[in-house]
Coordinates of C-alpha atoms and ligand atoms in Angstrom, one line a residue:
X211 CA 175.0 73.5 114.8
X212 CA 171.9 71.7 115.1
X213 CA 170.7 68.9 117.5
X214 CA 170.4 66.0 115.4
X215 CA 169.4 63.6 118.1
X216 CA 166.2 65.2 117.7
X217 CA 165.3 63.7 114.7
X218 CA 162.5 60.9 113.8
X219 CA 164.8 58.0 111.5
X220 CA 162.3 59.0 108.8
X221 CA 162.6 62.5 108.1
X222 CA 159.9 64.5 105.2
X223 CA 160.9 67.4 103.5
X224 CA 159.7 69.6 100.4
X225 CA 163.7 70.2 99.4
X226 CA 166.8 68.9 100.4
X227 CA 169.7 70.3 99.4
X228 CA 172.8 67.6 100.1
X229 CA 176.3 69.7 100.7
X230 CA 176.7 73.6 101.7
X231 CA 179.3 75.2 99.5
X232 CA 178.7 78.2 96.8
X233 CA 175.8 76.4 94.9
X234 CA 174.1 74.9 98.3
X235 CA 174.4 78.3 99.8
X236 CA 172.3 79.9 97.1
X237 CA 169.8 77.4 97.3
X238 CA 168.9 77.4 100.6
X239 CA 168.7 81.1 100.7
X240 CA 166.8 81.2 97.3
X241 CA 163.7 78.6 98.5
X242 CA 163.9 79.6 102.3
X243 CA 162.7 83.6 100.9
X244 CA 160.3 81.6 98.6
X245 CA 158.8 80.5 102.5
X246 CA 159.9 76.9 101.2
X247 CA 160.1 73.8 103.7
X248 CA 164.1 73.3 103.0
X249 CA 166.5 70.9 105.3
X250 CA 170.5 71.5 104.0
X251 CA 172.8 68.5 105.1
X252 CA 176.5 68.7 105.4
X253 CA 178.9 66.3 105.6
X254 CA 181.3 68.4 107.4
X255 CA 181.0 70.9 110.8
X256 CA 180.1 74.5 111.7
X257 CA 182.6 76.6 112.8
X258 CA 182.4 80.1 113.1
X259 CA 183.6 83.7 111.4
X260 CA 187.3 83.8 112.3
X261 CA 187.8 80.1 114.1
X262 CA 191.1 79.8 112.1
X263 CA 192.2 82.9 111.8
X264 CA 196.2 82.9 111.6
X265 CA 196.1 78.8 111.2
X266 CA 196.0 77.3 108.3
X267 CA 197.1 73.8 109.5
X268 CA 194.0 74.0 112.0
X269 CA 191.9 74.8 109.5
X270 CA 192.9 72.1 107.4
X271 CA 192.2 69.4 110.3
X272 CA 188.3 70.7 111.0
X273 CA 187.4 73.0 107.6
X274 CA 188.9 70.8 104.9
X275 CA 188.3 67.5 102.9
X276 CA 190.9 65.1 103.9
X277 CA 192.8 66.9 106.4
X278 CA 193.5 69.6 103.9
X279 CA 195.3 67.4 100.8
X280 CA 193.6 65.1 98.6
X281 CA 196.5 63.5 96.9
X282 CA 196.7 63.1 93.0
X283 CA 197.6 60.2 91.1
X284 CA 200.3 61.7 88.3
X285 CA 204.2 61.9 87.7
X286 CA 204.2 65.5 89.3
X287 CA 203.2 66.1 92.9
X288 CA 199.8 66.8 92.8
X289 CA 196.7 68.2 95.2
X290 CA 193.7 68.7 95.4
X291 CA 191.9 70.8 98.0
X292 CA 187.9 71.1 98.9
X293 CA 186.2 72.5 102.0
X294 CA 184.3 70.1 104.3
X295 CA 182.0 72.0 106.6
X296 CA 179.3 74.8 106.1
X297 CA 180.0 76.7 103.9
X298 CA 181.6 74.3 101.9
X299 CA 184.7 75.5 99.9
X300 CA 183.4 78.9 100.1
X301 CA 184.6 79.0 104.1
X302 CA 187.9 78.3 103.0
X303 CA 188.3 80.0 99.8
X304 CA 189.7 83.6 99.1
X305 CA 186.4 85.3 98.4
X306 CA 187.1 86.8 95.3
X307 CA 183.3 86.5 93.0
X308 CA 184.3 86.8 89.3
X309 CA 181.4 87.0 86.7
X310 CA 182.1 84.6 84.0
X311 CA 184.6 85.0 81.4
X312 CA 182.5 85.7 77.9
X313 CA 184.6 83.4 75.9
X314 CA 183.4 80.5 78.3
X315 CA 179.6 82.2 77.6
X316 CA 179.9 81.6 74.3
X317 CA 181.3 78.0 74.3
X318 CA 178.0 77.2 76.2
X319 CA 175.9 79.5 74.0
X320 CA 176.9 77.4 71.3
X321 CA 176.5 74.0 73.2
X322 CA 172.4 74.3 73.3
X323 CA 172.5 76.6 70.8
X324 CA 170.8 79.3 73.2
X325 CA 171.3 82.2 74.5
X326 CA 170.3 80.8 78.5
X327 CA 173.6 81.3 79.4
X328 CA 174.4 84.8 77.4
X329 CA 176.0 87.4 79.3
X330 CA 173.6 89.6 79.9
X331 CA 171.2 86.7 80.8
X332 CA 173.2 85.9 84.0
X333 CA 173.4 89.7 84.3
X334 CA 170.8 89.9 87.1
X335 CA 172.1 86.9 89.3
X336 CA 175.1 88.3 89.2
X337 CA 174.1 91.7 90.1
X338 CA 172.0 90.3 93.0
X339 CA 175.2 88.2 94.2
X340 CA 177.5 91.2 94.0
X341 CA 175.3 93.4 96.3
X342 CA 174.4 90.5 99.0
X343 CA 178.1 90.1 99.6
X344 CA 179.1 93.9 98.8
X345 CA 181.5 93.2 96.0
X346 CA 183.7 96.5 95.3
X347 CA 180.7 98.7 96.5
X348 CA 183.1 100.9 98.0
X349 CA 186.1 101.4 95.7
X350 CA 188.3 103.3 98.5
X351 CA 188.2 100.6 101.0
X352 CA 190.0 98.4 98.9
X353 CA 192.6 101.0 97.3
X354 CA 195.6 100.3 99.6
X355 CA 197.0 97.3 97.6
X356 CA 199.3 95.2 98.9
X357 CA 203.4 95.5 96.8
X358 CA 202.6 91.9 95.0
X359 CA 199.3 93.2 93.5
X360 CA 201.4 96.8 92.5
X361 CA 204.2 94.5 90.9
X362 CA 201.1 92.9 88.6
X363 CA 200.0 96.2 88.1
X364 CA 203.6 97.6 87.0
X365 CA 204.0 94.8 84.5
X366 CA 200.9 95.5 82.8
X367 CA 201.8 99.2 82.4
X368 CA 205.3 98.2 81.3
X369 CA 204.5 95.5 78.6
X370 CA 201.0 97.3 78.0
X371 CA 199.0 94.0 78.5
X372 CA 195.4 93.5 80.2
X373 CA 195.7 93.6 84.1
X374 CA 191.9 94.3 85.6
X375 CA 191.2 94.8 89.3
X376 CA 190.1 92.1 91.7
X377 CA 186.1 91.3 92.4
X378 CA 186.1 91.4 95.9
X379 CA 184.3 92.1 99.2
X380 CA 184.4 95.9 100.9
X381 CA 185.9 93.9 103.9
X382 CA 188.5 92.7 101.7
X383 CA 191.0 94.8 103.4
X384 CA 191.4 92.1 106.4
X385 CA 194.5 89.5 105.6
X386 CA 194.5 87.3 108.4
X387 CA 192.2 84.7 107.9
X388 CA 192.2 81.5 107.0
X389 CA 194.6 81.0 103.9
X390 CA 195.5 84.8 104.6
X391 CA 193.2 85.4 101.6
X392 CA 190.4 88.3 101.8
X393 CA 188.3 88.2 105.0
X394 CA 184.7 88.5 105.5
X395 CA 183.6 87.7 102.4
X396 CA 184.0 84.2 102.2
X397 CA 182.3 84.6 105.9
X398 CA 179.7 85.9 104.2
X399 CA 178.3 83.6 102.3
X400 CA 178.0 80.9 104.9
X401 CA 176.8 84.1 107.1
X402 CA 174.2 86.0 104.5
X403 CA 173.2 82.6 102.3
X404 CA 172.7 80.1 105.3
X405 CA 172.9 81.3 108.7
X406 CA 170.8 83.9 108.1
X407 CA 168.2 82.1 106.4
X408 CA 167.7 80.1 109.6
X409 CA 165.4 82.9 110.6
X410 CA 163.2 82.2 107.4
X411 CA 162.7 78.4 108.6
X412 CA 165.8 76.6 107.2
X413 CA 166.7 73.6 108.8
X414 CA 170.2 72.6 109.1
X415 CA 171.9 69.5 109.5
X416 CA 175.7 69.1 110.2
X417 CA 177.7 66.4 110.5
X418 CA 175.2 64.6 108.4
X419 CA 176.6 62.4 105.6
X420 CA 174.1 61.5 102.0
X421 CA 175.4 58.1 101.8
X422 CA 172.7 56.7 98.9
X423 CA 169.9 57.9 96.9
X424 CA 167.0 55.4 96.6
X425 CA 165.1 55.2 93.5
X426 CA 161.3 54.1 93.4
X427 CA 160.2 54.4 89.5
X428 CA 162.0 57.2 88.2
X429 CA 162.3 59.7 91.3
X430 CA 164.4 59.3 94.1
X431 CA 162.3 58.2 96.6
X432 CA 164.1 59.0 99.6
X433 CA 168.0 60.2 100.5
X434 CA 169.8 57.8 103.6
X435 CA 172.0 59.6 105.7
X436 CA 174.5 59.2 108.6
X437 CA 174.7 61.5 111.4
X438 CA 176.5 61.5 114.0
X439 CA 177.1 57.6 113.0
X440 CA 173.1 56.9 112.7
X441 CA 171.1 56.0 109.8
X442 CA 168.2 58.2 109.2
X443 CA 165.9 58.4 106.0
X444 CA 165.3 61.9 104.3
X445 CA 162.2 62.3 101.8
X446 CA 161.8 65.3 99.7
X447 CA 159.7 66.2 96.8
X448 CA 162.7 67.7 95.6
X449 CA 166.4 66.6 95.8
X450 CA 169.4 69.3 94.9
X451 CA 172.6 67.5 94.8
X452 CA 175.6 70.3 95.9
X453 CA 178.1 68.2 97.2
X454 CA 180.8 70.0 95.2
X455 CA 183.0 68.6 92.1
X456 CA 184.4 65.6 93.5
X457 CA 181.4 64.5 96.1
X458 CA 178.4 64.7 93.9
X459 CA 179.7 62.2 91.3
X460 CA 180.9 60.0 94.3
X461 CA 177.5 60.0 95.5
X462 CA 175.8 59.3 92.7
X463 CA 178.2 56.5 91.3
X464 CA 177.3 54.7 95.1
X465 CA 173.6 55.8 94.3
X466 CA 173.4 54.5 90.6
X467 CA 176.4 52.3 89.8
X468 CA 178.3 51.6 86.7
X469 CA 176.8 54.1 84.4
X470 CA 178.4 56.6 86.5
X471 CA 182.2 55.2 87.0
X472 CA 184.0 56.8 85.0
X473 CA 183.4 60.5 86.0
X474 CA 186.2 63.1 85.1
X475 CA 186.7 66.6 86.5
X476 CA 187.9 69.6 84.9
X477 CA 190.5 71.5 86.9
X478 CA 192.8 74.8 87.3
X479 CA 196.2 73.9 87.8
X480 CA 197.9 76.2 90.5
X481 CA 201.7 76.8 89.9
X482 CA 203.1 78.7 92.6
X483 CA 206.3 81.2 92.9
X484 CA 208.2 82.6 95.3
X485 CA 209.9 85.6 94.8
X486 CA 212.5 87.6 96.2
X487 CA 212.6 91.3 95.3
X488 CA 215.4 93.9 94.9
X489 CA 213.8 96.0 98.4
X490 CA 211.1 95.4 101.1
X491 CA 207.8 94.7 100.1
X492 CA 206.2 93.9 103.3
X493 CA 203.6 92.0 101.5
X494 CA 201.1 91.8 104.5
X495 CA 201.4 95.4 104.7
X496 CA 197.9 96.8 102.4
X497 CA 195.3 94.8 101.0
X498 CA 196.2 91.4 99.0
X499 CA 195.4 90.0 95.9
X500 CA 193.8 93.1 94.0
X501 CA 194.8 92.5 90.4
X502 CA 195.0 90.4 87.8
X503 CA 196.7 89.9 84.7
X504 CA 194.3 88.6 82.1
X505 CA 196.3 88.8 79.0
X506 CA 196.3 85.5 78.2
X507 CA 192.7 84.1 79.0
X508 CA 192.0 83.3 75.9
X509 CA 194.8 80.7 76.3
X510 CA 193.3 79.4 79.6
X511 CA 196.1 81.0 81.5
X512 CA 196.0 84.0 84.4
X513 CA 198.6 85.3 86.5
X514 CA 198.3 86.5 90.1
X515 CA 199.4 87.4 93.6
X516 CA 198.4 85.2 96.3
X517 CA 198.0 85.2 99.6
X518 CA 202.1 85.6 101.3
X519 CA 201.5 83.5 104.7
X520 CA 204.6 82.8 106.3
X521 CA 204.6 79.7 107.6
X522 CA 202.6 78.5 104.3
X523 CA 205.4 79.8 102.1
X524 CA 208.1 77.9 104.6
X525 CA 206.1 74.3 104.4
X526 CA 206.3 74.6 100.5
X527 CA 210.1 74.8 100.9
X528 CA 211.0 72.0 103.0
X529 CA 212.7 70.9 100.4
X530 CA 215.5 73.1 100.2
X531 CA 219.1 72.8 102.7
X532 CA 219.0 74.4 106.1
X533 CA 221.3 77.2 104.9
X534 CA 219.2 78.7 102.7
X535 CA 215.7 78.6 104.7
X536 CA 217.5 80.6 106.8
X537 CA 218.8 83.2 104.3
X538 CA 215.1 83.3 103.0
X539 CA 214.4 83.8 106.8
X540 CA 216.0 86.7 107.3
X541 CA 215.4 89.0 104.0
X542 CA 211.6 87.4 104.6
X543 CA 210.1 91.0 103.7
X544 CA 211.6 91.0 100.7
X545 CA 209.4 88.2 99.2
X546 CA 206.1 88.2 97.5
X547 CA 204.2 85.1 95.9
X548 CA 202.1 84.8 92.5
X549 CA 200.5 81.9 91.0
X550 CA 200.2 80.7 87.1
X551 CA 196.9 79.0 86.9
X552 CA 196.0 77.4 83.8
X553 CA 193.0 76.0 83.0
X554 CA 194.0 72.0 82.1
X555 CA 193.0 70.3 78.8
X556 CA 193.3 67.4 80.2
X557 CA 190.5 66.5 83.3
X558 CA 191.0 64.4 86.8
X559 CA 190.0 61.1 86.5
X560 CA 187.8 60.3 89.5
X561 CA 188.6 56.1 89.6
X562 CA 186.7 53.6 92.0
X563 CA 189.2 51.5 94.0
X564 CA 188.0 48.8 95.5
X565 CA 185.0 51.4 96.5
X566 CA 187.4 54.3 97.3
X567 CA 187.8 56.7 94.8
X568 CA 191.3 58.0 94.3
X569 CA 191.8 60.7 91.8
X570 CA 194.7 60.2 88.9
X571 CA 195.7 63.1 86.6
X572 CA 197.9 63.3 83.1
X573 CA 199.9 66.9 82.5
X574 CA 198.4 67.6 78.5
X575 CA 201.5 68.0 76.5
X576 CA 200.1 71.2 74.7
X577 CA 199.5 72.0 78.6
X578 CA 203.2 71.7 79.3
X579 CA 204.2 73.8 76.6
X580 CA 202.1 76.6 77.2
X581 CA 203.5 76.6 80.9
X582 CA 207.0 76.9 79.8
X583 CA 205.8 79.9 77.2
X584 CA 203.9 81.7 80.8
X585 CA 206.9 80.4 82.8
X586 CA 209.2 82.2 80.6
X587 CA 207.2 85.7 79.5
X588 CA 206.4 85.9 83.6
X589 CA 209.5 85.3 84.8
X590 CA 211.1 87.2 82.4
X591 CA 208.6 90.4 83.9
X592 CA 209.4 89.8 87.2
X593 CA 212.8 90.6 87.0
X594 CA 211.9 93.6 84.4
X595 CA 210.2 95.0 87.8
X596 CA 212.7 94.2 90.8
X597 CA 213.3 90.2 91.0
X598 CA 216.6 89.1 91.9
X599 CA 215.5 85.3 92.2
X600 CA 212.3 83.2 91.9
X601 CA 211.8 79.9 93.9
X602 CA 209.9 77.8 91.0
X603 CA 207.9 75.1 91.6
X604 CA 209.8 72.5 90.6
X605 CA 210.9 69.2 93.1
X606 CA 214.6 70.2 92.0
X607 CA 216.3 72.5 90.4
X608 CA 213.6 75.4 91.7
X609 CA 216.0 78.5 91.8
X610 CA 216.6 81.2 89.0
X611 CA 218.0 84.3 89.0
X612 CA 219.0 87.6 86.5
X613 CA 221.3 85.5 84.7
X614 CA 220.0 82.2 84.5
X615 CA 219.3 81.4 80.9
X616 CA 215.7 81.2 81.0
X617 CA 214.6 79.2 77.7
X618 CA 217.4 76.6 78.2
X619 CA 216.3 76.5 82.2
X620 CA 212.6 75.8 81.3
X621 CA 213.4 73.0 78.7
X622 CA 215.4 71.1 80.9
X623 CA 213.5 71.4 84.3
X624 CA 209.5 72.2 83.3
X625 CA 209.0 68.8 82.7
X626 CA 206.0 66.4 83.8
X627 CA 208.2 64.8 86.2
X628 CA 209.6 67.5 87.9
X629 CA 206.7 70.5 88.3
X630 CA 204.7 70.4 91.5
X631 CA 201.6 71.7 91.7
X632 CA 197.5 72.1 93.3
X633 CA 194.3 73.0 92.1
X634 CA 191.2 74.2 94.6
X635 CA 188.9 74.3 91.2
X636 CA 187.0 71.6 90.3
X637 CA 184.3 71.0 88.1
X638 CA 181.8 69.7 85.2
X639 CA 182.4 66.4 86.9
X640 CA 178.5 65.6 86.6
X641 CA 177.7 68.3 84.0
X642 CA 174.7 69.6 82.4
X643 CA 174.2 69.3 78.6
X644 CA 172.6 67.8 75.4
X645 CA 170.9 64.9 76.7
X646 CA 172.7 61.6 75.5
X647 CA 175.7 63.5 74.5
X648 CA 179.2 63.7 75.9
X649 CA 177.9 61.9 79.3
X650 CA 176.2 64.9 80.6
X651 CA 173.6 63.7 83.5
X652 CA 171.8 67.2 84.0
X653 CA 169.7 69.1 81.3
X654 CA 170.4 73.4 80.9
X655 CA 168.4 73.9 83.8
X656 CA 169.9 71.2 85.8
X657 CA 167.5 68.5 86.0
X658 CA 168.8 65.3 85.8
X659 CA 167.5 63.1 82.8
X660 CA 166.7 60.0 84.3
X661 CA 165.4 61.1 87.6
X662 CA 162.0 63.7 87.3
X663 CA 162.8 65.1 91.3
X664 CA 166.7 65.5 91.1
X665 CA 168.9 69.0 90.5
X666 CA 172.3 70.0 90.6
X667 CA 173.6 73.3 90.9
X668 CA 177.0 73.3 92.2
X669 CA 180.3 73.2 90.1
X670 CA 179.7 69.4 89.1
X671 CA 177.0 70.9 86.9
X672 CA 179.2 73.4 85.0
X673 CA 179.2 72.5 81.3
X674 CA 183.1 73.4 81.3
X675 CA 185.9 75.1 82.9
X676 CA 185.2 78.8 83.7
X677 CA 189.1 79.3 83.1
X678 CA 188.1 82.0 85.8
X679 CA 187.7 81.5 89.6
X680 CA 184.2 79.2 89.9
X681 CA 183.1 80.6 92.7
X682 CA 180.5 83.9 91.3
X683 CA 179.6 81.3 88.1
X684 CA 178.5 78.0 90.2
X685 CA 176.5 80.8 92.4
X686 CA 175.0 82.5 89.0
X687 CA 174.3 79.4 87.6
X688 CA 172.5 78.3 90.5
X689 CA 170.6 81.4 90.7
X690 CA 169.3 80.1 87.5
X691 CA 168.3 76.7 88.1
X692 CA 166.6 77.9 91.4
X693 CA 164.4 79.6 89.4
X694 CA 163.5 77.0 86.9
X695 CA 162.6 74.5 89.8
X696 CA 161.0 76.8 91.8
Ligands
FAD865 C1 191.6 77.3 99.2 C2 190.6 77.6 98.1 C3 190.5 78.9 97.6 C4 189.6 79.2 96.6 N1 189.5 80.5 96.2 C5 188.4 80.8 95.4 C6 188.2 82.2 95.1 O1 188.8 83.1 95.7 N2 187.2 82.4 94.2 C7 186.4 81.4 93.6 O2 185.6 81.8 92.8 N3 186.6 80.2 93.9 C8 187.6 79.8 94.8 N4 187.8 78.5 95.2 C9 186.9 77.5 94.6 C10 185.5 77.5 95.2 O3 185.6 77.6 96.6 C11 184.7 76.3 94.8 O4 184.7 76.2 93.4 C12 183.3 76.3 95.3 O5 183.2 76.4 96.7 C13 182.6 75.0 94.9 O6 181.3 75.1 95.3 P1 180.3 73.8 95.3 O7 179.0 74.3 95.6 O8 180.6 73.0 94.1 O9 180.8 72.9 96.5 P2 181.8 72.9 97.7 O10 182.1 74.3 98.0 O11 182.9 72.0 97.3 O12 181.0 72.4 98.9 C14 180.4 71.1 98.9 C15 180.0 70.8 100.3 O13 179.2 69.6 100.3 C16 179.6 68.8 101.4 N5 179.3 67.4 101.0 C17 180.0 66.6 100.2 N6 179.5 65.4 100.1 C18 178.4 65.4 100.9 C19 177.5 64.4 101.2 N7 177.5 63.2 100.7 N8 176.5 64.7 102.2 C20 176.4 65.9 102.7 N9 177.3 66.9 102.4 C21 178.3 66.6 101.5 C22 181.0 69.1 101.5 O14 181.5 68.7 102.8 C23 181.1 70.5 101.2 O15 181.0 71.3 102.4 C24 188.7 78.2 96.2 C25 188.7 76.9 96.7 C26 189.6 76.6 97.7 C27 189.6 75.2 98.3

């Protein structure tokens, strides 16, 4: 993206905003229309609109943190999965902006005991975020939904329970790219929050690595970076940490030390299922992903399609006999997938290792019961609306059909042990709140306490789980600090 060789080894800025994802985006188009003197580094590389279209494993090697998988320490399989290049997790991700969910208003309403973070507070970010990126502007672009999103649809209509329609670019009617998920709005983002504020002066550096913050007094006196395997010094008057849930407390454990070991991360557990229906559903055939079943928010848990990619769906079932891929093979257009997400009591523990950080995880057991209650109310609709078997996913015994006996099936097999699982959501890893209270590092408009020149504003910050995708709330939030340190 940018020459770096260029560069003096002592660099002077008026911001720097360290990582490019959803809350680093908004920053750097926020002070770069303020006429600010901004430089935005990223760890990762630019790649453009489209690069991995129709490969996911590509994208994985050049897009992603880790090749893709950052493993999880815990008795089920467990992964996590973060973006690494501009753009951040928002290149990767399936676009979808959700405002955030009013019960999750109110728990942080009641935190500072304010209304800074009421719903109709964030009202205007939102509103301004929705009509950069064109979110459901036009309603009849995105009407031809794809048969997953119609079978959500049909269950809510059958047991008469809340199923809303999907936030999501006009563009959203593309499939093919990256995870199959909607198109050009994750695009953009990186396209209409940082490329395009190039033009108003931004300066962006990629490949370029915050390694340490040095502190003179109590401000961070200047920011050391690698690029492209050299050492340079950044000062700023102003330093915004948006590295992204796992990366900004990694930074500022190496930056800090001890006080800042033992950072956890809240997360959204992903539970996937396959499903074979009773005809053809073509699921590539229409637009993906357009509703929702939000019945049970208040209980942390939503139920969805997700993007049906082939060769995706075939790498999650390498565990099954030879036989039976190839039965699954040939009815192929007869299966859809959904995931249960539920938002986890308990957090990732982000845990230094010999100066590594691996990430460890413990399934709540009030978590594992309410995932055989969802297990067993979902599966049960699915085959109320055409199922005739569900691949679960389980590390054995994953197959039901009609006539399994569902509550006996789920007691035996949904156990810690056996369930796999990812999460793409992290956050509240570094978060704001009530200074000297529950290890929060960031006040409500997220200035660190210790340090007078350092801000966060990307889903580290969060006070909790949105239970919702983060995506529109890290952005909304960020929206606000913007204008508290601007
Ligand atoms: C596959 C997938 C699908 C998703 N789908 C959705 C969705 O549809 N809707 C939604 O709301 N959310 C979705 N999410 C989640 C959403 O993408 C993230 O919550 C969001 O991108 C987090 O934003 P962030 O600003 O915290 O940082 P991130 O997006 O994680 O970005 C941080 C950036 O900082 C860079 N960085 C890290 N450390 C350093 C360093 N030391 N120096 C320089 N740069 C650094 C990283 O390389 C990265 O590019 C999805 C995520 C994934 C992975």
């Amino acid at each position: 993206m940018t020459n770096n060789d260029k560069y003096e080894n002592n660099i002077k800025c008026e911001y720097l905003v360290i990582g490019s994802g959803a809350g680093g985006a908004v920053a750097c188009k926020y002070l770069s229309d303020l006429g600010k003197d901004v430089i935005l580094i990223e760890d990762g590389d630019y790649h453009e609109i489209n690069k991995f279209a129709g490969s996911i494993s590509e994208s994985f090697l050049y897009a992603w943190r880790n090749s893709g998988i950052t493993p999880v320490l815990s008795k089920a399989n467990f992964a996590f999965g973060e973006g690494r290049c501009l753009g951040g997790g928002s290149y990767v991700n399936g676009g979808l902006i959700w405002r955030t969910p009013e019960i999750v208003l109110n728990e942080w309403c009641n935190l500072f005991n304010d209304k800074t973070f009421s719903k109709d507070n964030l009202k205007k970010y939102f509103e301004i975020i929705e009509s950069i990126l064109d979110i459901n502007q036009d309603e009849k672009k995105s009407n031809f939904e794809n048969a997953e999103s119609l079978k959500i649809k049909k269950i809510g209509e059958k047991k008469n329970i809340k199923v809303v329609k999907v936030p999501k670019s006009i563009n959203s009617s593309r499939n093919e790219l990256t995870l199959g998920a909607a198109g050009l709005t994750k695009n953009s983002i990186l396209q209409k929050y940082i490329i395009s504020s190039k033009e108003k002066g931004l300066e962006i550096l990629t490949n370029c690595k915050a390694e340490k913050l040095f502190v003179k007094d109590d401000k961070i006196a200047s920011v050391q970076v690698k690029m492209n395997n050299k050492i340079k010094n950044i000062s700023a008057e102003k330093v915004i940490l948006a590295c992204g849930a796992t990366q900004t407390p990694i930074l500022m454990k190496k930056s800090f030390g001890n006080r800042y070991l033992d950072s956890q991360m809240n997360v959204h557990l992903n539970l996937r299922l396959g499903v074979k229906f009773n005809e053809n559903i073509q699921t590539k055939k229409g637009v993906m992903f357009t509703r929702q079943l939000q019945e049970y928010m208040d209980d942390g848990v939503l139920i969805m399609p997700t993007s049906f990619n082939k060769n995706n769906f075939f790498s999650s079932l390498v565990k099954m006999h030879n036989k039976d891929l190839f039965n699954i093979e040939k009815n192929i257009d007869q299966y859809g997938s959904f995931i249960i997400q539920l938002s986890s009591l308990n957090k990732i523990m982000l845990n230094n290792f010999f100066g590594n950080t691996i990430l460890s995880y413990k399934l709540n057991n009030q978590d594992l019961i309410k995932l055989k209650k969802y297990f067993l109310i979902f599966c049960k609709s699915l085959f109320d609306v055409g199922a005739e078997e569900i691949l679960l996913p389980f590390k054995k015994n994953f197959i039901i059909d009609k006539n399994t006996n569902l509550i006996d099936f789920f007691d035996k097999y949904l156990t810690q042990n056996n369930i796999e699982m990812v999460s793409v959501h992290g956050m509240s890893s570094a978060k704001m709140g009530i200074k000297n209270s529950e290890k929060s590092r960031f006040d409500r408009n997220g200035k660190s306490f210790e340090f007078k020149n350092l801000y966060c504003l990307d889903s580290s910050v969060l006070p909790s789980s949105t239970i919702e995708s983060p995506q529109g709330t890290i952005m909304a939030i960020a929206s606000h600090i913007l204008e508290k340190i601007s």
